[in-house]
Short mmCIF file of C-alpha atoms in Angstrom, two decimals:
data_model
loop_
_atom_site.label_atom_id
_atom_site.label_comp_id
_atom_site.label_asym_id
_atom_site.label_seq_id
_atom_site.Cartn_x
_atom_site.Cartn_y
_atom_site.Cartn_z
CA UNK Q 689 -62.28 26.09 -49.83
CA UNK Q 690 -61.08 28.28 -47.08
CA UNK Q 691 -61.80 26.08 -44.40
CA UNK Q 692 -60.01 23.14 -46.19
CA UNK Q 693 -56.88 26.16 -46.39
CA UNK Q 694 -56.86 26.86 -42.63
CA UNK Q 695 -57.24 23.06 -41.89
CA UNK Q 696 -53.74 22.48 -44.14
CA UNK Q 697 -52.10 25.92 -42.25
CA UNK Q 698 -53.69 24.72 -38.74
CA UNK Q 699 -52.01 20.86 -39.46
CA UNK Q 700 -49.08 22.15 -41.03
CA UNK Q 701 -48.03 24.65 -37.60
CA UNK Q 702 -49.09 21.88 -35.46
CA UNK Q 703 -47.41 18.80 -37.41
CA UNK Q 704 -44.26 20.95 -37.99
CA UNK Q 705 -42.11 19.40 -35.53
CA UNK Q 706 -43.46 15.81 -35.56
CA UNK Q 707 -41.23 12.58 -36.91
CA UNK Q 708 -41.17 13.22 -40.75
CA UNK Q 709 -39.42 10.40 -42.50
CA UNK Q 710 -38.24 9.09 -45.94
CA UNK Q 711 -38.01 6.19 -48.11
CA UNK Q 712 -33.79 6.52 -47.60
CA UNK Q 713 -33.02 8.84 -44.81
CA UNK Q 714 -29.18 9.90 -44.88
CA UNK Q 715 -27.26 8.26 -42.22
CA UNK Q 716 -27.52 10.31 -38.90
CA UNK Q 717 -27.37 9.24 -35.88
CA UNK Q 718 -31.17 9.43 -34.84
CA UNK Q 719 -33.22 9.46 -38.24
CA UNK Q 720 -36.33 9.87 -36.09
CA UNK Q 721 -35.36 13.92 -36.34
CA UNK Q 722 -34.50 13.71 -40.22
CA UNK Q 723 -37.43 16.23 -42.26
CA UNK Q 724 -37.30 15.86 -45.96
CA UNK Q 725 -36.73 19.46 -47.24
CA UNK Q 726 -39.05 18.30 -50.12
CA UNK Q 727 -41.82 17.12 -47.67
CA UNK Q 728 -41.45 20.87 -46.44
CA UNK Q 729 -42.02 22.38 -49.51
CA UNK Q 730 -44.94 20.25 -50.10
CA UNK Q 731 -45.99 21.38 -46.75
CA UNK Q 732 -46.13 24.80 -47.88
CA UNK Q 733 -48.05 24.31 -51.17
CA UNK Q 734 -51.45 24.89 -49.56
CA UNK Q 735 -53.28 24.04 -53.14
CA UNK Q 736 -52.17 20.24 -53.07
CA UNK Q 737 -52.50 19.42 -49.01
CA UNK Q 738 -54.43 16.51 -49.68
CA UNK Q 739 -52.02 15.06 -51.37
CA UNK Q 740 -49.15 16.15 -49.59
CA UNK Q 741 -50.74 14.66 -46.01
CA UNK Q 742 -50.85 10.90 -48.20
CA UNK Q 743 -47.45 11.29 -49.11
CA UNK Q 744 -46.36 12.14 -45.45
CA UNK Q 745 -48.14 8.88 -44.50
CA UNK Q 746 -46.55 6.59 -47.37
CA UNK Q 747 -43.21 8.02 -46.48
CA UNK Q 748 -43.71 7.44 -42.62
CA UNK Q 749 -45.14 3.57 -43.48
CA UNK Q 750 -41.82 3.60 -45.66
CA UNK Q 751 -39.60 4.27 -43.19
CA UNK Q 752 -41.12 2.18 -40.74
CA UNK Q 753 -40.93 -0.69 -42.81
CA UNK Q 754 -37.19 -0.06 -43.36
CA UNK Q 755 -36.28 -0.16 -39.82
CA UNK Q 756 -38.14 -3.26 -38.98
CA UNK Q 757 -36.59 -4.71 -42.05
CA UNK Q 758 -33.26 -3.37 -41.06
CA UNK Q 759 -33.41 -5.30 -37.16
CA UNK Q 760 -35.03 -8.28 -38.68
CA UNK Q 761 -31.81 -8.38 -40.94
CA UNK Q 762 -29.73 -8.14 -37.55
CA UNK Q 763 -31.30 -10.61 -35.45
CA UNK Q 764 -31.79 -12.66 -38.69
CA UNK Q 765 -27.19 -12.18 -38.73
CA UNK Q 766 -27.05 -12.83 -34.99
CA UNK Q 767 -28.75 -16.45 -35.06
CA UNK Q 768 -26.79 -17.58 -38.22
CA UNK Q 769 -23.61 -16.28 -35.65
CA UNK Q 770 -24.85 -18.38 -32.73
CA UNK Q 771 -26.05 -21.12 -35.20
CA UNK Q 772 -22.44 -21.17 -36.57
CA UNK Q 773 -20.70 -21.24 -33.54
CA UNK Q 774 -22.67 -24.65 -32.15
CA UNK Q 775 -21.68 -26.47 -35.40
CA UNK Q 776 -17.79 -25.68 -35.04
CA UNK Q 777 -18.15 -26.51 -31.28
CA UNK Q 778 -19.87 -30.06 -32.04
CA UNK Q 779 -17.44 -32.16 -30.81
CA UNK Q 780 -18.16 -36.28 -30.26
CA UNK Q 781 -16.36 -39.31 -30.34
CA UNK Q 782 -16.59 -43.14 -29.71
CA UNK Q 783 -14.19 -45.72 -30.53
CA UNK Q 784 -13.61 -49.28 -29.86
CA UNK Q 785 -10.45 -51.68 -29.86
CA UNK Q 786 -10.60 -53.43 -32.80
CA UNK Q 787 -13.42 -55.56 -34.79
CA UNK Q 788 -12.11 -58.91 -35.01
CA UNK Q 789 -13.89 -62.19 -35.71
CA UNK Q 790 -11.89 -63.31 -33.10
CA UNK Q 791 -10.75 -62.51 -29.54
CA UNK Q 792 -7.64 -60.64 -29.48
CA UNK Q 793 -6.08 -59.52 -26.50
CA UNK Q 794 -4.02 -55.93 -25.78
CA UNK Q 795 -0.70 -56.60 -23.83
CA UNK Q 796 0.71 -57.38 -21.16
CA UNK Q 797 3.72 -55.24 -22.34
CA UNK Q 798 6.72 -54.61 -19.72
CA UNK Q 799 6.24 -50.84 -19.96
CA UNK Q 800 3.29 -48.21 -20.01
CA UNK Q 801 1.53 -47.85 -23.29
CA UNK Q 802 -1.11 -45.86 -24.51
CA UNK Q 803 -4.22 -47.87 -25.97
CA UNK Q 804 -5.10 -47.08 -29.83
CA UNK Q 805 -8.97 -48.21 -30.31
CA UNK Q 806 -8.75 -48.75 -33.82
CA UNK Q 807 -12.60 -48.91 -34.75
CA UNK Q 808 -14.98 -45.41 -34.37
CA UNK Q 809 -18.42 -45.41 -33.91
CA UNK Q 810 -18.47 -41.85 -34.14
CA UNK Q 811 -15.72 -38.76 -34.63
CA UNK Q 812 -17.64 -35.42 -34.92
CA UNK Q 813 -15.27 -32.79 -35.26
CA UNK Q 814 -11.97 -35.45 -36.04
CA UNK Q 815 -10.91 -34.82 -32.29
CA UNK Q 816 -9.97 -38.39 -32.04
CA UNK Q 817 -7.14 -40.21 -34.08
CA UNK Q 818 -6.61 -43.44 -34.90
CA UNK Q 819 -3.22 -43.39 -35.22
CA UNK Q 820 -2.08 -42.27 -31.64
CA UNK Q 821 -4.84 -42.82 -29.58
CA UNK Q 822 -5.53 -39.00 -28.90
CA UNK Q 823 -8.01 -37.34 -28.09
CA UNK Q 824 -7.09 -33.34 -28.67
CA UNK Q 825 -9.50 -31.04 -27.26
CA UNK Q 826 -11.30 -28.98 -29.80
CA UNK Q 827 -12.84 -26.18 -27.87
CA UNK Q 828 -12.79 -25.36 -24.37
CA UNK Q 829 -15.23 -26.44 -22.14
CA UNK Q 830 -16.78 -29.13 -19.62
CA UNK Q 831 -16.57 -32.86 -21.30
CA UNK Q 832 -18.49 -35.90 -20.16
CA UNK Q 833 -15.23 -38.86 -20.20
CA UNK Q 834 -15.76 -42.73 -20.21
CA UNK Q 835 -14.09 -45.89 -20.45
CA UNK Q 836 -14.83 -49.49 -20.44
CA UNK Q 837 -12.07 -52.49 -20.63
CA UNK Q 838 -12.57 -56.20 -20.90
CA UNK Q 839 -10.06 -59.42 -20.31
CA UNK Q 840 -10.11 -62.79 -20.88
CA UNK Q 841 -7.70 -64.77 -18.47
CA UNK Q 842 -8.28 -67.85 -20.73
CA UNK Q 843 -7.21 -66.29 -24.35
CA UNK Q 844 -4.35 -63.78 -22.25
CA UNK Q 845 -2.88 -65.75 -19.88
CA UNK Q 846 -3.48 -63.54 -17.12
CA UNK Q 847 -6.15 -61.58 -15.08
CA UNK Q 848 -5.05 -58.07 -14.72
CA UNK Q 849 -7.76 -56.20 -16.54
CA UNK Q 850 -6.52 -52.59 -15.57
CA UNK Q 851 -6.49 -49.23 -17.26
CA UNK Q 852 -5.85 -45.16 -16.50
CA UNK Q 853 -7.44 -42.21 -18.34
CA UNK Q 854 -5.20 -39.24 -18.78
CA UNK Q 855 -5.28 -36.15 -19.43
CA UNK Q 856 -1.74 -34.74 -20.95
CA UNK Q 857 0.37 -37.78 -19.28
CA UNK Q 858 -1.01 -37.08 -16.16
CA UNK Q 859 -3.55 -40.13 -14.52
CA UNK Q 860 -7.10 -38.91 -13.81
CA UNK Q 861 -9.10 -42.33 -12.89
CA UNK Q 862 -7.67 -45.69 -13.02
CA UNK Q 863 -9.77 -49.36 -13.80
CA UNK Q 864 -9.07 -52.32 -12.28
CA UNK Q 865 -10.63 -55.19 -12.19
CA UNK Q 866 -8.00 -58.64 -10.54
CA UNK Q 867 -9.95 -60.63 -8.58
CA UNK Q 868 -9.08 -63.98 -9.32
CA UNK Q 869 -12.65 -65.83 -8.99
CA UNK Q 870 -13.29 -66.12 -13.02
CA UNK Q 871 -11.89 -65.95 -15.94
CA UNK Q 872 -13.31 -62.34 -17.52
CA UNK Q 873 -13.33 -59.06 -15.58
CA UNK Q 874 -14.33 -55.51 -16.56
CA UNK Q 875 -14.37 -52.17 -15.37
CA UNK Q 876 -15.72 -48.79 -16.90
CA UNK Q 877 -14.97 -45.10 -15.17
CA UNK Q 878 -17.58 -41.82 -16.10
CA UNK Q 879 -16.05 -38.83 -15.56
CA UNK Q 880 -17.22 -35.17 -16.42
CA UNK Q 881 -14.06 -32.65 -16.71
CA UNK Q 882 -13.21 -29.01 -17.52
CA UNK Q 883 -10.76 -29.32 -20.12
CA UNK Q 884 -8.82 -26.20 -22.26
CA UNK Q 885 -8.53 -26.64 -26.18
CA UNK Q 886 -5.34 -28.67 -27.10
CA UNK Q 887 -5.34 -30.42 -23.89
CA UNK Q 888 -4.62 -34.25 -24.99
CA UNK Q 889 -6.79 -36.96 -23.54
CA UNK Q 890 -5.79 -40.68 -23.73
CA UNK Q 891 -6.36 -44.49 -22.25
CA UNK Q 892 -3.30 -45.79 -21.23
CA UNK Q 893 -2.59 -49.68 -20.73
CA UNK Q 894 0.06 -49.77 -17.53
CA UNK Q 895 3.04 -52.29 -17.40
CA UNK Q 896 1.34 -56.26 -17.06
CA UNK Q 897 -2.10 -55.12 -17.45
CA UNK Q 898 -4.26 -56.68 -20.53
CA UNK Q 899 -7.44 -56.33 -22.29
CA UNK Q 900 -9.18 -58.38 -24.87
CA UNK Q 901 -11.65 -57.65 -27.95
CA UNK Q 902 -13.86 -58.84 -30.46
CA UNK Q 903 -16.41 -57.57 -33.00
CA UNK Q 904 -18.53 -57.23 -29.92
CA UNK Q 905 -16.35 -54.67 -28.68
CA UNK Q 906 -15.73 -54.93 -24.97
CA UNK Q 907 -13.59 -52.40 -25.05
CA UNK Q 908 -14.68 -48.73 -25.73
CA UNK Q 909 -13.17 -45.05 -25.07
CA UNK Q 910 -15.66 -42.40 -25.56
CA UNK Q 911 -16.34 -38.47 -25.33
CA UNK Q 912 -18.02 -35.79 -25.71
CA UNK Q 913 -18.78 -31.89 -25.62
CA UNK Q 914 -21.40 -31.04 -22.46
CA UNK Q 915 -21.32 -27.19 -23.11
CA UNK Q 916 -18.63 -24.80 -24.00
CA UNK Q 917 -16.63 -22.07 -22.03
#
């Protein structure tokens, strides 16, 4: 019985200042230092050291489990964050000129006038709208661009299958496809561009051009989100 005594005093001085932890430590800064007074007390009742070394143990497996609980919690609210932020940057779209039975042709017109593809293929994130022809930059970032017009010199009358993509009014890449030798020409431009949110991106048909569509759809104006800024 004596020897079990000294054992208890001999681990008690020597386990004094080690990590003592429990279930709910109070909130300092480095619970790693926190001693429960009660643990202490227990410490000092040398007729129940047994018991009082298992309950050291269960509270030091308690508080173990609590932390890694606690930074699975945070890494668990860090990848819903990054998880949340790909969905609302998702940003798609693919549209054609119209879906007619029949060929119908776009222009010529004796000014400038911005092309409104009337059927979509796809429109994640509702960049794209129908009614102007717009495409209004969700999210900043780099964006693949492409375009691809069709005419038919014997349903329009003339040859001059041309287009420009811009980007706020201003031209970034022209189509044009007038060489005479046929009847049908086309032309399609693949660009990748940094663009800011709310920049406005648009096909615009210039003065005597013309372009001509079907349920086939010749024509097509697409884009989409490479990676974000």
């Amino acid at each position: 019985m004596r020897v079990i005594v000294l054992l208890c005093l001999l681990h008690g001085q020597y386990a004094w200042d080690e990590p003592q932890y429990s279930w709910d430590p109070p909130d300092h800064s480095d619970t790693r230092t926190y001693v429960d007074p009660a643990l202490s007390v227990c410490l000092l009742d040398q007729g129940s050291c047994g018991c009082c070394l298992m309950q050291k143990q269960m509270q030091r497996m308690e508080w173990h489990f609590n932390i890694t609980y606690a930074e699975m919690m945070k890494e668990m609210t860090k990848t819903k964050m990054t998880l949340d932020n790909m969905r609302a940057s998702r940003s798609a779209f693919s549209v054609a000129l119209n879906s007619d039975q029949t060929l119908k042709c776009f222009g010529p017109f004796s000014n400038d006038k911005l092309i409104t593809y009337k059927h979509v293929f796809i429109n994640l994130g509702n960049g794209y709208s129908v009614q102007t022809g717009i495409f209004t930059v969700p999210r900043s970032g780099v964006y693949s661009l492409s375009v691809t017009i069709y005419a038919d010199g014997s349903s329009s009358g003339t040859m001059a299958a041309c287009a420009t993509l811009q980007v706020n009014g201003k031209l970034v890449s022209e189509l044009l496809e007038q060489n005479g030798q046929d009847l049908e020409d086309s032309a399609t431009l693949v660009v990748a561009m940094k663009l800011k949110a709310g920049d406005q991106v648009a096909v615009n048909l210039p003065q005597g051009c013309v372009i001509c569509d079907q349920n086939r759809h010749y024509n097509t104006f697409t884009g989409f989100l490479l990676y974000a800024d």
